[in-house]
Amino acid sequence: MARLSRRIVTAVLVACALPASIARASFVNFESQHVHPIALSPSGQRLAVVNTPDARVSIFAIDGAGLLSPEVEIPVGLEPVSAAFRTDNEIWVVNHLSDAISVVDVTMGSVVRTVQTGDEPTDILFTPDPLAPVVGVQAGSSRSTPGLQPVPALDWAWVCVSQENRVQIFDANDPGMPLHEIDIPGSDPRTMAYDADRDAVYVAVFESGNKTAVVPADIRSDPNGPWGGDLHPYQPPLDPSLVVHPGSMPNNGVIVKWNGSDWVDEGDGNTVGVWTSLVPWSVEDNDVIRIGVTANPAITATYEGVGTLLFDIAVEPTSGDLLVTNTEAHNDVYFEPKLMGTFASNRVTRIDPMMGSVTAHDANASLVGAERVSQPGQLTVRPSDGQIFYTAIGGARIGASPDGVTHARLPYREGGTGIVLGASGDKLYVVNRFTNDVSVIDAAGGALLQEMPIGSSSFDPTPDVVRNGRPFLYTGTKSLNNDLSCATCHAFANMDNVAWDLGDPTGQMDLVTLPGGQNVGFHPLKGPMVTQTLRGLEGTGRLHWRGDRDDFNAFNGAFVSLMGSPSELSPSDMQAFTDFILTVNYPPNPFVPLDNQLAGDALAGFNLFNRENEQLEVFCGGCHVLDDNLGTNGALQFLPGSRGNQFFKVPQLRNLYEKVKIDDASAANSNVRSFGFLHDGNTDSIEDFVTGPGLALETNEEQVGMTAFLKSFPTGTASAVGRQWTVTGWTSAPVSQQLPTLEQQAADGNIDLIVKGVRGGELRGFLYEPGSNTYRSDSIGDAPLTRMQLFGGMLLNDVLTFMGVPPTCGTRLGIDRDEDGWGDYDETQSGTDPADPTSFPQTTDALENGRRAPARTQITGIAPNPFNARAVVRFTMATRDHAAVAIYSADGRRVKQLSRSWIGPGEFTVRWDGTTEAGVPAASGIYFVTLDTSNARDQRKVTLLK
């Protein structure tokens, strides 16, 4: 086995170079999607809300008037996105990045169990075990019999596992290995709903598609095709001046859509079934899946035509109908001028699960201006009258519908992601992602009754660069009809997994001279191209499949040409949007092992990828560079003839693992996904790509190895990030076997390792320090503990959860939440607020109690060193003082000011991205990092390698 080097797999830090970021270098943005971020307890007296940026769940008590008061906050896993009560005291929290469920005991104030799931879980719900006896009765629990009804225990926990296209069912009383696993025939199942009367669980598939596909250029050019091997006539007509550029016309395929019996293109060229005779595959449209709640649960029905991206699903109690919030992509329409401001619809779809009828309703029908919403989200239904309420992250309203057809609006703000009704049915509780708060709203008229921060003391670790720029991704107000946004296609900064033809027949050639003198001509026609992710853009060079955008700021024009806004964003707003996008990181690749080592086929593929081989036409690693996990050298290459006949940028490879869900489309197969690999998605699998002529891999062993490595391509976030295990004693052998691996990953710099929970009967936190192989506590007066000492001090009912977090995040998430230099335990004991950086013990008081600030003001480390793209500088402040961190060249010239702020005492981090004050890359060489305060100076050497 071989360990991937620190230079290849390293956690990517938040892209924020502002001086104010000095205390927030400990935040990494993954932009995870809220699914069911808010939940009401069975008694209706408690509310649970995920605090995604702070990796916690907040519990609120609900009084007789329906208003909230904070009760307790409990650390859970990374990127919590859903929560569900099993009892009033037991909450299960879905941690999207940790691949785990945190089982929370509210009274104890701690996680008491971690349930390991598949990759990227999204949702959780409970049903009875079909074979278990009932445990009591309650009134009105059934539509069919409204009197006293038997109530079985909620012993089955259903978990939606998005990246594995699977639902896992656990015994909620003993959640070890899943009792059942059900493969979902769709791409990215995301949310679930339970119908107790019909003993069914319904699963909504997020990237369910819309039965569109791309006919590749080699099939489209068949003279027997609908248009004699050409594209159908251009509408609008092609600008005559474009034909004077010989050889510049792209050679592209065409998007077609299955109409129920035939494949047709936008020009309806399939008058005699010609496309159908040429296209050898079909596409399923399994939008919603029905699973019977039986002793052997299995899929009993599927429903299609619901939408392209499905956000939530709920059961209407009276009728039993299903309600699904969704968007429908109109990617079967060609060219940007026709799609401007109309490229998708926002909908609520009603399904009669018994009859199988599916009826989509426009959520914005007959509404104008600010009343319209974008990206409808979580649903809640009032049992008494079937009234529907739903959020819309890109609209300044809450959707309200008495019948699923007539849509009204309640006043709210952009950013809504979660909503539930109170027990009385007259209060709505709404989560806002932009402001990280929860609102209490009158369900009748929308009056705001209360607004509460999700984090105590209004604490939110989200940096300003994220908070200020995030709305521009989701807002619908920057579109023609106030109902579309960048996130309509780039869902949650990722992708919708369909292709679009956004060319413009009326456009002009864009002739560009790149640095180095390369002349490039970008044709206004480009052909179908699949939506690209917005994750990990920093450092990847020019953008788009063709590299026809200098940088992210260059997309500003799309607000007018595609979104239909009357004007572009202001330069400052577009820069805020750009700064935010550059903070979005990839999650871990599930194919990379926990120990960051490749073995077997993946290792063989890694070696083949990274050496010049006589059997390869090209050196893979020369273009798809592994350094800093970018997967691209940013270069543009002209691919002639049937390969596209236009320039393409070398694509990054970090999200290939997300696209392995399409089946073989080379024969008469039915696929759960329409678009695969390459710019237009016409290659259905990595296996087909590596067996093609481009790589010239001749042996099966080479093909298998290359496939395994490409699926394992590092994303920049180590596999150990988010991984967590809960122990109730040091004898927990399976967990103990994992801890040395996590400790080694911390030593390698891939993670920080933290511990949270109850030790010695008290809520405590710890941070692993690789240099001494010990765990430092959240009290500065405690001596560091070895792992054995940490376990040895546990009492019978103590419970600790170990978790890997991104490098530089360990102090904040483990021992000093507000990063004011004082441990959380010290602050709690002294009566100050560990969630308020302006509230901390006085230094003299702390010294009298045996606690002290860091002994010295100094730079404590630079990692990695040498570095290529980014280095993290760690330093301590013995007192509160003015601190300036800067980079100087070997001849004493200041290269860049990294930070300047009043901070301390405590430990801090700041980042250098290898650029100068002017924002251009610094040359390779030796530099000096300096820390200057009013009475101290420290300096360390750092080497930049390009």
Tab-separated table of N, CA and C in Angstrom, residues 545-630:
chain	number	residue	atom	x	y	z
A	545	TRP	N	-16.453	24.711	-19.334
A	545	TRP	CA	-15.862	23.578	-20.063
A	545	TRP	C	-14.850	24.057	-21.092
A	546	ARG	N	-15.125	25.179	-21.730
A	546	ARG	CA	-14.230	25.671	-22.789
A	546	ARG	C	-13.178	26.627	-22.253
A	547	GLY	N	-13.232	26.970	-20.977
A	547	GLY	CA	-12.299	27.972	-20.476
A	547	GLY	C	-12.571	29.328	-21.068
A	548	ASP	N	-13.845	29.607	-21.400
A	548	ASP	CA	-14.171	30.867	-22.056
A	548	ASP	C	-14.538	31.976	-21.080
A	549	ARG	N	-14.259	31.760	-19.798
A	549	ARG	CA	-14.429	32.807	-18.792
A	549	ARG	C	-13.102	32.999	-18.073
A	550	ASP	N	-12.652	34.265	-17.992
A	550	ASP	CA	-11.369	34.540	-17.343
A	550	ASP	C	-11.373	34.068	-15.894
A	551	ASP	N	-12.473	34.344	-15.199
A	551	ASP	CA	-12.593	34.011	-13.786
A	551	ASP	C	-14.070	34.039	-13.428
A	552	PHE	N	-14.392	33.896	-12.157
A	552	PHE	CA	-15.799	33.830	-11.781
A	552	PHE	C	-16.498	35.172	-11.972
A	553	ASN	N	-15.768	36.257	-11.812
A	553	ASN	CA	-16.370	37.575	-12.041
A	553	ASN	C	-16.914	37.713	-13.455
A	554	ALA	N	-16.331	36.969	-14.391
A	554	ALA	CA	-16.746	37.071	-15.789
A	554	ALA	C	-18.128	36.487	-16.045
A	555	PHE	N	-18.707	35.816	-15.056
A	555	PHE	CA	-20.055	35.285	-15.212
A	555	PHE	C	-21.132	36.337	-14.922
A	556	ASN	N	-20.734	37.531	-14.566
A	556	ASN	CA	-21.715	38.555	-14.215
A	556	ASN	C	-22.704	38.789	-15.350
A	557	GLY	N	-22.246	38.712	-16.571
A	557	GLY	CA	-23.126	38.947	-17.713
A	557	GLY	C	-24.288	37.976	-17.788
A	558	ALA	N	-24.150	36.793	-17.194
A	558	ALA	CA	-25.221	35.794	-17.244
A	558	ALA	C	-26.457	36.249	-16.480
A	559	PHE	N	-26.306	37.171	-15.534
A	559	PHE	CA	-27.481	37.683	-14.843
A	559	PHE	C	-28.420	38.387	-15.821
A	560	VAL	N	-27.869	38.927	-16.899
A	560	VAL	CA	-28.689	39.577	-17.918
A	560	VAL	C	-29.045	38.597	-19.028
A	561	SER	N	-28.042	37.940	-19.615
A	561	SER	CA	-28.265	37.140	-20.817
A	561	SER	C	-29.029	35.848	-20.548
A	562	LEU	N	-28.885	35.259	-19.361
A	562	LEU	CA	-29.567	34.004	-19.054
A	562	LEU	C	-30.667	34.187	-18.016
A	563	MET	N	-30.357	34.935	-16.946
A	563	MET	CA	-31.344	35.113	-15.886
A	563	MET	C	-32.414	36.142	-16.266
A	564	GLY	N	-32.080	37.037	-17.178
A	564	GLY	CA	-33.057	38.024	-17.614
A	564	GLY	C	-33.159	39.242	-16.733
A	565	SER	N	-32.195	39.446	-15.843
A	565	SER	CA	-32.199	40.641	-15.003
A	565	SER	C	-31.957	41.866	-15.878
A	566	PRO	N	-32.522	43.001	-15.514
A	566	PRO	CA	-32.268	44.206	-16.313
A	566	PRO	C	-30.837	44.704	-16.224
A	567	SER	N	-30.093	44.257	-15.223
A	567	SER	CA	-28.715	44.729	-15.086
A	567	SER	C	-27.867	43.666	-14.401
A	568	GLU	N	-26.572	43.793	-14.590
A	568	GLU	CA	-25.634	42.912	-13.900
A	568	GLU	C	-25.554	43.295	-12.422
A	569	LEU	N	-24.924	42.444	-11.635
A	569	LEU	CA	-24.612	42.823	-10.266
A	569	LEU	C	-23.612	43.969	-10.279
A	570	SER	N	-23.658	44.788	-9.256
A	570	SER	CA	-22.642	45.822	-9.134
A	570	SER	C	-21.289	45.150	-8.954
A	571	PRO	N	-20.195	45.836	-9.292
A	571	PRO	CA	-18.873	45.221	-9.121
A	571	PRO	C	-18.631	44.718	-7.703
A	572	SER	N	-19.097	45.469	-6.696
A	572	SER	CA	-18.859	45.033	-5.317
A	572	SER	C	-19.700	43.800	-4.981
A	573	ASP	N	-20.946	43.748	-5.476
A	573	ASP	CA	-21.773	42.569	-5.230
A	573	ASP	C	-21.212	41.350	-5.944
A	574	MET	N	-20.753	41.526	-7.175
A	574	MET	CA	-20.191	40.386	-7.904
A	574	MET	C	-18.916	39.905	-7.249
A	575	GLN	N	-18.143	40.835	-6.692
A	575	GLN	CA	-16.930	40.406	-5.992
A	575	GLN	C	-17.286	39.652	-4.726
A	576	ALA	N	-18.337	40.080	-4.028
A	576	ALA	CA	-18.783	39.350	-2.844
A	576	ALA	C	-19.256	37.949	-3.219
A	577	PHE	N	-19.957	37.834	-4.340
A	577	PHE	CA	-20.399	36.528	-4.836
A	577	PHE	C	-19.189	35.662	-5.161
A	578	THR	N	-18.214	36.238	-5.843
A	578	THR	CA	-16.995	35.501	-6.199
A	578	THR	C	-16.255	35.033	-4.958
A	579	ASP	N	-16.069	35.928	-4.006
A	579	ASP	CA	-15.347	35.566	-2.782
A	579	ASP	C	-16.038	34.410	-2.062
A	580	PHE	N	-17.366	34.438	-2.047
A	580	PHE	CA	-18.115	33.343	-1.420
A	580	PHE	C	-17.922	32.031	-2.166
A	581	ILE	N	-18.075	32.054	-3.476
A	581	ILE	CA	-17.956	30.806	-4.256
A	581	ILE	C	-16.593	30.172	-4.052
A	582	LEU	N	-15.573	30.980	-3.921
A	582	LEU	CA	-14.229	30.428	-3.763
A	582	LEU	C	-14.014	29.808	-2.390
A	583	THR	N	-14.996	29.915	-1.498
A	583	THR	CA	-14.880	29.233	-0.209
A	583	THR	C	-15.476	27.835	-0.229
A	584	VAL	N	-16.218	27.480	-1.293
A	584	VAL	CA	-16.958	26.218	-1.299
A	584	VAL	C	-16.015	25.067	-1.621
A	585	ASN	N	-16.003	24.051	-0.770
A	585	ASN	CA	-15.093	22.926	-0.897
A	585	ASN	C	-15.821	21.631	-1.225
A	586	TYR	N	-15.061	20.702	-1.746
A	586	TYR	CA	-15.567	19.354	-1.986
A	586	TYR	C	-15.629	18.579	-0.669
A	587	PRO	N	-16.596	17.679	-0.532
A	587	PRO	CA	-16.574	16.741	0.596
A	587	PRO	C	-15.545	15.651	0.346
A	588	PRO	N	-15.313	14.765	1.301
A	588	PRO	CA	-14.372	13.662	1.075
A	588	PRO	C	-14.860	12.740	-0.039
A	589	ASN	N	-13.917	12.141	-0.727
A	589	ASN	CA	-14.229	11.113	-1.727
A	589	ASN	C	-14.449	9.786	-1.006
A	590	PRO	N	-15.629	9.175	-1.140
A	590	PRO	CA	-15.905	7.941	-0.395
A	590	PRO	C	-15.067	6.755	-0.832
A	591	PHE	N	-14.417	6.855	-2.004
A	591	PHE	CA	-13.593	5.747	-2.475
A	591	PHE	C	-12.178	5.781	-1.901
A	592	VAL	N	-11.794	6.884	-1.231
A	592	VAL	CA	-10.469	6.975	-0.605
A	592	VAL	C	-10.567	6.403	0.802
A	593	PRO	N	-9.724	5.448	1.176
A	593	PRO	CA	-9.816	4.836	2.503
A	593	PRO	C	-9.547	5.830	3.627
A	594	LEU	N	-9.989	5.451	4.829
A	594	LEU	CA	-9.829	6.300	6.001
A	594	LEU	C	-8.367	6.639	6.268
A	595	ASP	N	-7.467	5.687	6.017
A	595	ASP	CA	-6.056	5.925	6.308
A	595	ASP	C	-5.326	6.645	5.184
A	596	ASN	N	-6.088	7.069	4.162
A	596	ASN	CA	-5.500	7.862	3.087
A	596	ASN	C	-4.487	7.079	2.262
A	597	GLN	N	-4.648	5.778	2.223
A	597	GLN	CA	-3.733	4.928	1.478
A	597	GLN	C	-4.442	4.275	0.304
A	598	LEU	N	-3.767	4.222	-0.827
A	598	LEU	CA	-4.282	3.494	-1.970
A	598	LEU	C	-3.615	2.126	-2.017
A	599	ALA	N	-4.370	1.147	-2.420
A	599	ALA	CA	-3.858	-0.215	-2.506
A	599	ALA	C	-4.516	-0.908	-3.685
A	600	GLY	N	-3.961	-2.028	-4.077
A	600	GLY	CA	-4.576	-2.864	-5.098
A	600	GLY	C	-4.747	-2.147	-6.417
A	601	ASP	N	-5.956	-2.248	-6.985
A	601	ASP	CA	-6.228	-1.675	-8.304
A	601	ASP	C	-6.043	-0.162	-8.316
A	602	ALA	N	-6.497	0.524	-7.259
A	602	ALA	CA	-6.377	1.977	-7.226
A	602	ALA	C	-4.917	2.417	-7.221
A	603	LEU	N	-4.072	1.695	-6.502
A	603	LEU	CA	-2.652	2.024	-6.476
A	603	LEU	C	-2.017	1.790	-7.841
A	604	ALA	N	-2.402	0.699	-8.493
A	604	ALA	CA	-1.880	0.433	-9.830
A	604	ALA	C	-2.300	1.537	-10.798
A	605	GLY	N	-3.556	1.975	-10.683
A	605	GLY	CA	-4.014	3.052	-11.530
A	605	GLY	C	-3.313	4.357	-11.238
A	606	PHE	N	-3.041	4.622	-9.957
A	606	PHE	CA	-2.304	5.823	-9.562
A	606	PHE	C	-0.922	5.843	-10.218
A	607	ASN	N	-0.232	4.723	-10.178
A	607	ASN	CA	1.100	4.652	-10.781
A	607	ASN	C	1.044	4.830	-12.290
A	608	LEU	N	0.021	4.269	-12.921
A	608	LEU	CA	-0.130	4.412	-14.362
A	608	LEU	C	-0.471	5.851	-14.731
A	609	PHE	N	-1.298	6.484	-13.938
A	609	PHE	CA	-1.723	7.856	-14.177
A	609	PHE	C	-0.554	8.826	-14.085
A	610	ASN	N	0.416	8.526	-13.240
A	610	ASN	CA	1.468	9.492	-12.918
A	610	ASN	C	2.826	9.172	-13.520
A	611	ARG	N	2.846	8.358	-14.519
A	611	ARG	CA	4.116	8.160	-15.221
A	611	ARG	C	3.864	8.094	-16.719
A	612	GLU	N	4.863	8.502	-17.451
A	612	GLU	CA	4.766	8.398	-18.889
A	612	GLU	C	4.907	6.935	-19.258
A	613	ASN	N	3.946	6.453	-20.028
A	613	ASN	CA	3.894	5.042	-20.357
A	613	ASN	C	3.770	4.894	-21.861
A	614	GLU	N	4.497	3.957	-22.420
A	614	GLU	CA	4.479	3.794	-23.862
A	614	GLU	C	3.089	3.472	-24.392
A	615	GLN	N	2.258	2.891	-23.536
A	615	GLN	CA	0.928	2.521	-23.993
A	615	GLN	C	-0.059	3.682	-23.899
A	616	LEU	N	0.363	4.800	-23.305
A	616	LEU	CA	-0.504	5.959	-23.205
A	616	LEU	C	-0.144	6.967	-24.297
A	617	GLU	N	-1.158	7.501	-24.941
A	617	GLU	CA	-0.904	8.553	-25.908
A	617	GLU	C	-0.487	9.845	-25.229
A	618	VAL	N	-0.938	10.038	-23.985
A	618	VAL	CA	-0.612	11.243	-23.231
A	618	VAL	C	-0.213	10.849	-21.825
A	619	PHE	N	0.417	11.785	-21.139
A	619	PHE	CA	0.786	11.616	-19.739
A	619	PHE	C	-0.341	12.225	-18.924
A	620	CYS	N	-1.168	11.376	-18.299
A	620	CYS	CA	-2.386	11.852	-17.633
A	620	CYS	C	-2.073	12.928	-16.604
A	621	GLY	N	-1.087	12.637	-15.722
A	621	GLY	CA	-0.773	13.542	-14.641
A	621	GLY	C	-0.163	14.848	-15.103
A	622	GLY	N	0.262	14.919	-16.351
A	622	GLY	CA	0.819	16.163	-16.853
A	622	GLY	C	-0.229	17.239	-17.047
A	623	CYS	N	-1.442	16.824	-17.362
A	623	CYS	CA	-2.546	17.782	-17.539
A	623	CYS	C	-3.475	17.799	-16.330
A	624	HIS	N	-3.852	16.600	-15.887
A	624	HIS	CA	-4.741	16.491	-14.728
A	624	HIS	C	-3.875	16.379	-13.470
A	625	VAL	N	-3.264	17.493	-13.111
A	625	VAL	CA	-2.249	17.477	-12.068
A	625	VAL	C	-2.853	17.102	-10.722
A	626	LEU	N	-2.098	16.346	-9.953
A	626	LEU	CA	-2.523	15.967	-8.616
A	626	LEU	C	-2.103	16.979	-7.563
A	627	ASP	N	-1.101	17.796	-7.863
A	627	ASP	CA	-0.646	18.775	-6.876
A	627	ASP	C	-1.810	19.639	-6.426
A	628	ASP	N	-1.964	19.743	-5.094
A	628	ASP	CA	-3.008	20.561	-4.493
A	628	ASP	C	-4.405	20.118	-4.892
A	629	ASN	N	-4.511	18.875	-5.378
A	629	ASN	CA	-5.811	18.243	-5.620
A	629	ASN	C	-6.657	18.959	-6.655
A	630	LEU	N	-6.053	19.685	-7.563
A	630	LEU	CA	-6.838	20.454	-8.518
A	630	LEU	C	-7.386	19.591	-9.641
